[in-house]
Amino acid sequence: MTRPDALVVGGGIIGAACAHTLARRHMSVLVLDTGHQPGTATLAAGGMLAPLIEVRPDDPMSGLSVRARDLYPQLAKLLLDTTGIDIGLWLEGILKLAYTEEEAVRLKNEIAWQRQQGFNSDWLSLEDLRERAPGISPAAIGALIAPEDGLVEPLPLVHALLEGAKKSKANIRRDVRVNGITIRDDRVIGVDTDDGTIEAGNVIIAAGAWSGRLTGLPRPLTVEPIRGQMSALDWPIGEPPSIVYGDGGYVINRGDEAFVGSTMEHVGFDVAATQSDLTTIYNAVERIYPCLNTKNPKKTWSGLRPMTPDGRPIVGPDPHVAGLWYATGHGRNGILLAGLTGEIIGQLMTGSEEDAGFDIAALDPGRFWSY
């Protein structure tokens, strides 16, 4: 193809979302990806849309995270209409269990704060909890419920975003290894690949945990891989669909399976699953849902989440290199924040008048760098 307006480095969920938005805004887009390398976060994701489960009063991402979740109904319809792909959007609520009176008080305080911010959460009594999720541990005494939270299917989502981008004339190549960025006179020129330089008007770094390994960046990119292990179990026949957090673990029902996780491990790019960490997960899961059979898991896997020092993504333009953009470092929230990230990049790059605008100071790429 001719020199694209935008070249996206990475074809995972974030790169796909950026490509989809930019192509629909009539930019010529090229996505470069090496294929499904081990540890890719999208392939290992649980798919939860859970902005209210771990939100803190001092978290500058809380409003953006809720807005990101609320974009999904419209995005799901758009993708279904344009590609025919159902991304499995389910927004029937997520539970966070309390096992002690102290935990119950803490969760009720969280609910009070969330309501003050205009967020929707509530307390389920023991009776209401048993009615909603009869298989829940008898040790639980109640739960926070975020009734508008839920999940999507990660693989259909990324496929739909890329297919939608292609229908808007984007080009997707999964056979190209990007080694670094080419910059000249404080202006991005393109990317360096095994086959030479590919020029572009803009380059978006969306390579997940591998973003910081690209050469030629104007300064070190503070993104590192954090391994998360998960496992799939049989979902009990007759148990209602549910997503539940508790005691350091979580359970996600998807069809006839329960996806359970997860760990946060600083092990570099090692993607091996370890029995000791899986045992820790199973112990937490057994306390959430005793009816789950953790003795015979159907499969286990791990993914590498791209984490930043403050746990917030890096999204936006480089402060000093024209045409260089970042969309990386989403950690455990890549699925949740994907659509929002695409919209932010699209707004900043095209400046369309119809955009409502986002307060993205918390995502500023320059927050880690001094000049």
Tab-separated table of C-alpha atoms in Angstrom:
chain	number	residue	atom	x	y	z
A	1	MET	CA	0.000	0.000	0.000
A	2	THR	CA	1.024	3.622	-0.251
A	3	ARG	CA	2.342	5.459	2.801
A	4	PRO	CA	-0.477	5.162	5.389
A	5	ASP	CA	-1.738	8.022	7.500
A	6	ALA	CA	-1.425	5.805	10.576
A	7	LEU	CA	0.644	2.684	11.242
A	8	VAL	CA	-0.399	0.689	14.313
A	9	VAL	CA	2.302	-1.461	15.917
A	10	GLY	CA	0.411	-4.388	17.441
A	11	GLY	CA	-2.737	-6.243	16.451
A	12	GLY	CA	-4.063	-7.102	19.919
A	13	ILE	CA	-7.154	-5.584	21.464
A	14	ILE	CA	-5.751	-2.050	21.839
A	15	GLY	CA	-4.177	-1.925	18.379
A	16	ALA	CA	-7.388	-3.320	16.874
A	17	ALA	CA	-9.515	-0.692	18.638
A	18	CYS	CA	-7.249	2.141	17.438
A	19	ALA	CA	-7.254	0.817	13.873
A	20	HIS	CA	-11.046	0.460	13.890
A	21	THR	CA	-11.652	4.021	15.055
A	22	LEU	CA	-9.061	5.629	12.765
A	23	ALA	CA	-10.207	3.729	9.687
A	24	ARG	CA	-13.816	4.706	10.350
A	25	ARG	CA	-12.612	8.306	10.518
A	26	HIS	CA	-11.345	7.920	6.961
A	27	MET	CA	-7.638	7.669	7.724
A	28	SER	CA	-5.579	5.145	5.778
A	29	VAL	CA	-4.424	2.579	8.362
A	30	LEU	CA	-1.875	-0.233	8.398
A	31	VAL	CA	-1.693	-2.673	11.331
A	32	LEU	CA	1.523	-4.676	11.752
A	33	ASP	CA	1.674	-7.704	14.022
A	34	THR	CA	3.879	-10.780	14.304
A	35	GLY	CA	0.948	-13.090	14.924
A	36	HIS	CA	-0.189	-14.882	18.065
A	37	GLN	CA	2.996	-14.968	20.098
A	38	PRO	CA	2.908	-16.770	23.461
A	39	GLY	CA	1.700	-14.607	26.316
A	40	THR	CA	-0.338	-12.138	24.282
A	41	ALA	CA	-2.660	-10.482	26.780
A	42	THR	CA	-5.751	-10.508	24.543
A	43	LEU	CA	-5.616	-14.276	24.072
A	44	ALA	CA	-5.436	-14.821	27.832
A	45	ALA	CA	-7.971	-12.197	28.933
A	46	GLY	CA	-11.047	-12.972	30.988
A	47	GLY	CA	-12.998	-10.230	29.205
A	48	MET	CA	-14.471	-8.546	32.274
A	49	LEU	CA	-15.944	-5.052	32.216
A	50	ALA	CA	-15.591	-4.368	35.926
A	51	PRO	CA	-14.815	-0.709	36.626
A	52	LEU	CA	-16.580	-0.686	40.002
A	53	ILE	CA	-15.101	-3.822	41.529
A	54	GLU	CA	-11.634	-2.487	42.339
A	55	VAL	CA	-12.185	1.271	42.113
A	56	ARG	CA	-10.616	3.465	44.842
A	57	PRO	CA	-11.520	7.000	45.919
A	58	ASP	CA	-8.028	8.187	44.921
A	59	ASP	CA	-8.131	6.485	41.510
A	60	PRO	CA	-8.067	9.073	38.685
A	61	MET	CA	-9.200	6.326	36.274
A	62	SER	CA	-12.595	5.721	37.903
A	63	GLY	CA	-14.639	8.036	35.688
A	64	LEU	CA	-12.841	6.967	32.518
A	65	SER	CA	-13.288	3.300	33.389
A	66	VAL	CA	-17.042	3.646	33.861
A	67	ARG	CA	-17.276	5.610	30.635
A	68	ALA	CA	-15.291	2.872	28.884
A	69	ARG	CA	-17.786	0.239	30.060
A	70	ASP	CA	-20.711	2.374	28.960
A	71	LEU	CA	-19.361	2.602	25.393
A	72	TYR	CA	-19.762	-1.144	24.878
A	73	PRO	CA	-23.486	-1.451	24.083
A	74	GLN	CA	-23.121	0.976	21.182
A	75	LEU	CA	-19.849	-0.633	20.061
A	76	ALA	CA	-21.338	-4.134	20.221
A	77	LYS	CA	-24.258	-3.087	18.020
A	78	LEU	CA	-21.971	-1.319	15.556
A	79	LEU	CA	-19.711	-4.357	15.218
A	80	LEU	CA	-22.631	-6.737	14.838
A	81	ASP	CA	-24.218	-4.525	12.177
A	82	THR	CA	-21.002	-4.003	10.200
A	83	THR	CA	-19.254	-7.364	10.588
A	84	GLY	CA	-21.916	-9.837	11.710
A	85	ILE	CA	-19.740	-10.788	14.701
A	86	ASP	CA	-21.387	-11.033	18.127
A	87	ILE	CA	-18.861	-10.004	20.794
A	88	GLY	CA	-20.856	-11.699	23.577
A	89	LEU	CA	-21.635	-8.566	25.565
A	90	TRP	CA	-23.197	-9.466	28.940
A	91	LEU	CA	-23.995	-6.688	31.412
A	92	GLU	CA	-25.930	-8.452	34.150
A	93	GLY	CA	-23.729	-7.510	37.084
A	94	ILE	CA	-20.607	-8.567	38.993
A	95	LEU	CA	-20.488	-9.622	42.645
A	96	LYS	CA	-17.809	-8.955	45.260
A	97	LEU	CA	-18.230	-11.162	48.313
A	98	ALA	CA	-17.875	-10.372	51.986
A	99	TYR	CA	-16.988	-13.219	54.331
A	100	THR	CA	-16.748	-11.220	57.586
A	101	GLU	CA	-18.563	-8.301	59.162
A	102	GLU	CA	-15.410	-6.219	58.712
A	103	GLU	CA	-15.406	-6.932	54.968
A	104	ALA	CA	-19.128	-6.153	54.800
A	105	VAL	CA	-18.583	-2.748	56.399
A	106	ARG	CA	-15.745	-1.997	53.974
A	107	LEU	CA	-17.866	-2.947	50.946
A	108	LYS	CA	-20.812	-0.901	52.204
A	109	ASN	CA	-18.480	2.095	52.531
A	110	GLU	CA	-17.344	1.489	48.945
A	111	ILE	CA	-20.967	1.458	47.829
A	112	ALA	CA	-21.654	4.744	49.632
A	113	TRP	CA	-18.673	6.411	47.957
A	114	GLN	CA	-19.583	5.033	44.526
A	115	ARG	CA	-23.128	6.324	44.829
A	116	GLN	CA	-21.807	9.769	45.772
A	117	GLN	CA	-19.864	9.746	42.491
A	118	GLY	CA	-23.016	8.830	40.560
A	119	PHE	CA	-21.991	5.199	40.030
A	120	ASN	CA	-24.490	2.373	40.360
A	121	SER	CA	-23.736	-0.267	42.989
A	122	ASP	CA	-25.695	-1.874	45.811
A	123	TRP	CA	-25.536	-4.330	48.685
A	124	LEU	CA	-26.980	-7.839	48.418
A	125	SER	CA	-28.127	-9.420	51.640
A	126	LEU	CA	-27.365	-13.069	52.295
A	127	GLU	CA	-30.881	-14.029	51.179
A	128	ASP	CA	-30.620	-12.033	47.918
A	129	LEU	CA	-27.149	-13.410	47.275
A	130	ARG	CA	-28.330	-17.023	47.682
A	131	GLU	CA	-31.225	-16.393	45.302
A	132	ARG	CA	-28.935	-14.924	42.648
A	133	ALA	CA	-26.068	-17.410	43.032
A	134	PRO	CA	-27.168	-20.510	44.964
A	135	GLY	CA	-23.783	-22.194	44.543
A	136	ILE	CA	-21.920	-19.429	46.344
A	137	SER	CA	-19.965	-20.416	49.435
A	138	PRO	CA	-22.041	-20.678	52.620
A	139	ALA	CA	-19.263	-18.706	54.295
A	140	ALA	CA	-20.267	-15.533	52.408
A	141	ILE	CA	-22.529	-13.144	54.326
A	142	GLY	CA	-23.385	-10.700	51.532
A	143	ALA	CA	-21.947	-8.960	48.497
A	144	LEU	CA	-21.437	-5.713	46.677
A	145	ILE	CA	-23.166	-5.870	43.321
A	146	ALA	CA	-22.219	-3.661	40.380
A	147	PRO	CA	-25.367	-4.354	38.323
A	148	GLU	CA	-24.153	-2.712	35.111
A	149	ASP	CA	-20.775	-4.441	35.000
A	150	GLY	CA	-20.231	-7.583	32.950
A	151	LEU	CA	-18.037	-9.037	30.234
A	152	VAL	CA	-17.360	-9.516	26.525
A	153	GLU	CA	-15.724	-12.356	24.595
A	154	PRO	CA	-12.136	-11.163	23.958
A	155	LEU	CA	-11.379	-13.110	20.762
A	156	PRO	CA	-14.635	-12.271	18.955
A	157	LEU	CA	-14.110	-8.656	20.048
A	158	VAL	CA	-10.629	-8.363	18.569
A	159	HIS	CA	-11.717	-10.187	15.407
A	160	ALA	CA	-14.706	-7.874	15.025
A	161	LEU	CA	-12.612	-4.730	15.512
A	162	LEU	CA	-10.065	-5.845	12.913
A	163	GLU	CA	-12.780	-6.954	10.496
A	164	GLY	CA	-14.551	-3.632	10.968
A	165	ALA	CA	-11.283	-1.802	10.332
A	166	LYS	CA	-10.757	-3.798	7.134
A	167	LYS	CA	-14.265	-2.943	5.941
A	168	SER	CA	-13.209	0.698	6.338
A	169	LYS	CA	-10.170	-0.002	4.113
A	170	ALA	CA	-7.533	-0.659	6.783
A	171	ASN	CA	-4.790	-3.153	5.945
A	172	ILE	CA	-3.836	-5.830	8.481
A	173	ARG	CA	-0.539	-7.714	8.243
A	174	ARG	CA	0.296	-10.440	10.753
A	175	ASP	CA	3.578	-11.482	9.180
A	176	VAL	CA	5.730	-8.458	9.994
A	177	ARG	CA	8.029	-8.061	12.986
A	178	VAL	CA	8.502	-4.428	13.978
A	179	ASN	CA	11.916	-3.973	15.570
A	180	GLY	CA	11.900	-0.255	16.218
A	181	ILE	CA	10.759	3.242	15.381
A	182	THR	CA	12.440	5.528	12.844
A	183	ILE	CA	12.643	9.195	13.856
A	184	ARG	CA	14.265	12.078	11.993
A	185	ASP	CA	14.474	15.705	13.192
A	186	ASP	CA	11.923	15.120	15.977
A	187	ARG	CA	9.453	13.647	13.497
A	188	VAL	CA	8.440	10.005	13.150
A	189	ILE	CA	9.226	8.560	9.728
A	190	GLY	CA	7.956	5.023	10.134
A	191	VAL	CA	9.044	1.700	11.595
A	192	ASP	CA	12.020	-0.596	11.132
A	193	THR	CA	11.101	-4.202	10.274
A	194	ASP	CA	13.005	-7.324	9.256
A	195	ASP	CA	12.257	-6.338	5.660
A	196	GLY	CA	13.307	-2.709	5.959
A	197	THR	CA	11.618	0.590	6.819
A	198	ILE	CA	7.890	1.084	6.342
A	199	GLU	CA	7.039	4.766	6.256
A	200	ALA	CA	3.911	6.303	7.759
A	201	GLY	CA	2.516	9.692	8.660
A	202	ASN	CA	1.853	8.597	12.250
A	203	VAL	CA	2.935	5.587	14.312
A	204	ILE	CA	0.866	4.270	17.237
A	205	ILE	CA	2.693	2.049	19.739
A	206	ALA	CA	0.166	-0.609	20.792
A	207	ALA	CA	2.426	-3.616	21.254
A	208	GLY	CA	1.326	-4.442	24.787
A	209	ALA	CA	4.009	-5.911	27.046
A	210	TRP	CA	6.467	-5.754	24.136
A	211	SER	CA	6.069	-1.984	23.633
A	212	GLY	CA	9.152	-1.124	25.681
A	213	ARG	CA	11.339	-3.477	23.646
A	214	LEU	CA	11.058	-1.421	20.477
A	215	THR	CA	14.272	0.354	19.537
A	216	GLY	CA	14.509	3.981	18.481
A	217	LEU	CA	12.042	5.353	21.005
A	218	PRO	CA	12.976	8.852	22.206
A	219	ARG	CA	13.189	7.626	25.812
A	220	PRO	CA	12.610	4.357	27.718
A	221	LEU	CA	8.967	3.301	27.772
A	222	THR	CA	7.918	2.285	31.281
A	223	VAL	CA	5.893	-0.798	30.366
A	224	GLU	CA	6.775	-4.220	31.740
A	225	PRO	CA	5.170	-7.665	31.463
A	226	ILE	CA	3.240	-9.012	34.446
A	227	ARG	CA	2.236	-12.659	34.142
A	228	GLY	CA	-1.314	-13.676	34.973
A	229	GLN	CA	-2.317	-17.337	35.147
A	230	MET	CA	-5.844	-18.653	34.623
A	231	SER	CA	-7.669	-21.945	34.378
A	232	ALA	CA	-10.925	-23.249	32.903
A	233	LEU	CA	-13.232	-25.559	34.855
A	234	ASP	CA	-16.631	-27.090	34.183
A	235	TRP	CA	-19.508	-24.806	35.158
A	236	PRO	CA	-22.020	-26.625	37.394
A	237	ILE	CA	-25.162	-27.709	35.545
A	238	GLY	CA	-28.137	-25.609	36.607
A	239	GLU	CA	-26.103	-22.865	38.290
A	240	PRO	CA	-27.186	-19.392	37.037
A	241	PRO	CA	-24.626	-17.310	35.086
A	242	SER	CA	-22.430	-15.232	37.348
A	243	ILE	CA	-19.171	-13.330	37.749
A	244	VAL	CA	-17.866	-13.258	41.309
A	245	TYR	CA	-14.834	-11.774	43.082
A	246	GLY	CA	-13.766	-12.918	46.526
A	247	ASP	CA	-10.857	-13.857	48.745
A	248	GLY	CA	-8.183	-12.893	46.224
A	249	GLY	CA	-9.667	-14.695	43.224
A	250	TYR	CA	-12.506	-14.521	40.739
A	251	VAL	CA	-14.855	-16.806	38.842
A	252	ILE	CA	-16.265	-15.979	35.411
A	253	ASN	CA	-19.019	-18.080	33.921
A	254	ARG	CA	-18.831	-18.280	30.140
A	255	GLY	CA	-21.128	-20.853	28.566
A	256	ASP	CA	-20.458	-24.260	30.103
A	257	GLU	CA	-17.111	-23.180	31.560
A	258	ALA	CA	-15.838	-21.280	34.573
A	259	PHE	CA	-12.747	-19.171	33.939
A	260	VAL	CA	-10.864	-18.659	37.192
A	261	GLY	CA	-7.899	-16.501	38.101
A	262	SER	CA	-5.642	-14.795	38.440
A	263	THR	CA	-2.064	-14.032	39.482
A	264	MET	CA	0.151	-10.936	39.226
A	265	GLU	CA	3.761	-12.115	38.752
A	266	HIS	CA	6.953	-10.221	37.929
A	267	VAL	CA	8.704	-12.921	35.890
A	268	GLY	CA	9.708	-11.106	32.721
A	269	PHE	CA	8.489	-12.740	29.517
A	270	ASP	CA	8.137	-16.215	31.020
A	271	VAL	CA	4.651	-17.494	30.080
A	272	ALA	CA	4.818	-20.917	31.764
A	273	ALA	CA	1.952	-21.855	34.071
A	274	THR	CA	3.087	-23.067	37.500
A	275	GLN	CA	1.264	-25.541	39.726
A	276	SER	CA	1.961	-23.613	42.929
A	277	ASP	CA	0.298	-20.464	41.631
A	278	LEU	CA	-2.595	-22.411	40.145
A	279	THR	CA	-3.106	-24.046	43.536
A	280	THR	CA	-3.381	-20.585	45.096
A	281	ILE	CA	-6.052	-19.701	42.541
A	282	TYR	CA	-7.961	-22.936	43.170
A	283	ASN	CA	-7.923	-22.357	46.920
A	284	ALA	CA	-9.550	-18.953	46.424
A	285	VAL	CA	-12.027	-20.365	43.910
A	286	GLU	CA	-13.087	-23.175	46.232
A	287	ARG	CA	-13.973	-20.591	48.842
A	288	ILE	CA	-16.067	-18.656	46.296
A	289	TYR	CA	-17.822	-21.591	44.618
A	290	PRO	CA	-17.367	-24.898	46.499
A	291	CYS	CA	-19.383	-26.607	43.757
A	292	LEU	CA	-16.602	-26.030	41.198
A	293	ASN	CA	-14.356	-29.012	40.522
A	294	THR	CA	-10.798	-27.703	40.681
A	295	LYS	CA	-9.283	-31.212	40.644
A	296	ASN	CA	-9.800	-31.701	36.912
A	297	PRO	CA	-9.199	-28.402	35.114
A	298	LYS	CA	-10.040	-28.378	31.408
A	299	LYS	CA	-7.067	-26.164	30.534
A	300	THR	CA	-4.625	-23.694	32.043
A	301	TRP	CA	-2.811	-20.763	30.460
A	302	SER	CA	-1.109	-17.470	31.169
A	303	GLY	CA	-0.797	-14.040	29.615
A	304	LEU	CA	1.546	-11.086	29.935
A	305	ARG	CA	-0.187	-7.891	30.978
A	306	PRO	CA	1.503	-4.606	30.021
A	307	MET	CA	1.857	-2.701	33.300
A	308	THR	CA	3.121	0.785	34.078
A	309	PRO	CA	4.565	1.929	37.433
A	310	ASP	CA	1.339	3.674	38.465
A	311	GLY	CA	-0.992	1.093	36.941
A	312	ARG	CA	-2.456	3.538	34.418
A	313	PRO	CA	-2.188	3.276	30.629
A	314	ILE	CA	0.000	5.490	28.482
A	315	VAL	CA	-2.279	7.022	25.835
A	316	GLY	CA	-1.666	10.042	23.645
A	317	PRO	CA	1.022	11.818	21.634
A	318	ASP	CA	4.712	11.895	22.427
A	319	PRO	CA	5.483	15.322	23.918
A	320	HIS	CA	8.405	16.004	21.576
A	321	VAL	CA	8.252	13.682	18.564
A	322	ALA	CA	5.598	14.664	16.040
A	323	GLY	CA	3.540	11.773	14.721
A	324	LEU	CA	4.500	9.329	17.496
A	325	TRP	CA	1.581	8.082	19.600
A	326	TYR	CA	1.197	5.679	22.503
A	327	ALA	CA	-1.664	3.309	23.329
A	328	THR	CA	-0.133	0.824	25.732
A	329	GLY	CA	0.302	-0.145	29.384
A	330	HIS	CA	-3.341	-1.102	30.039
A	331	GLY	CA	-2.462	-3.830	32.544
A	332	ARG	CA	-5.472	-5.916	33.550
A	333	ASN	CA	-7.930	-3.489	31.953
A	334	GLY	CA	-7.134	-3.805	28.270
A	335	ILE	CA	-10.530	-5.219	27.346
A	336	LEU	CA	-12.414	-2.675	29.449
A	337	LEU	CA	-10.457	0.308	28.109
A	338	ALA	CA	-10.042	-0.791	24.487
A	339	GLY	CA	-12.994	1.028	22.951
A	340	LEU	CA	-12.292	4.164	24.965
A	341	THR	CA	-8.616	4.116	23.985
A	342	GLY	CA	-9.542	3.871	20.321
A	343	GLU	CA	-11.909	6.824	20.681
A	344	ILE	CA	-9.275	8.920	22.478
A	345	ILE	CA	-6.644	8.234	19.821
A	346	GLY	CA	-9.191	8.931	17.108
A	347	GLN	CA	-10.244	12.205	18.706
A	348	LEU	CA	-6.704	13.425	19.248
A	349	MET	CA	-5.484	12.479	15.765
A	350	THR	CA	-8.478	13.714	13.764
A	351	GLY	CA	-9.935	16.433	15.985
A	352	SER	CA	-13.482	15.828	14.799
A	353	GLU	CA	-15.891	18.520	15.983
A	354	GLU	CA	-18.532	16.018	17.085
A	355	ASP	CA	-16.283	14.580	19.812
A	356	ALA	CA	-17.488	15.139	23.365
A	357	GLY	CA	-13.948	15.210	24.699
A	358	PHE	CA	-12.166	13.231	27.401
A	359	ASP	CA	-10.224	14.320	30.469
A	360	ILE	CA	-7.138	12.224	29.816
A	361	ALA	CA	-4.595	13.843	32.133
A	362	ALA	CA	-4.282	10.522	34.002
A	363	LEU	CA	-3.066	8.866	30.776
A	364	ASP	CA	-0.502	11.518	29.762
A	365	PRO	CA	2.567	9.818	28.185
A	366	GLY	CA	4.850	12.511	29.602
A	367	ARG	CA	4.013	11.860	33.257
A	368	PHE	CA	7.022	9.551	33.743
A	369	TRP	CA	9.547	11.720	31.893
A	370	SER	CA	11.403	14.899	32.878
A	371	TYR	CA	12.678	17.427	30.350
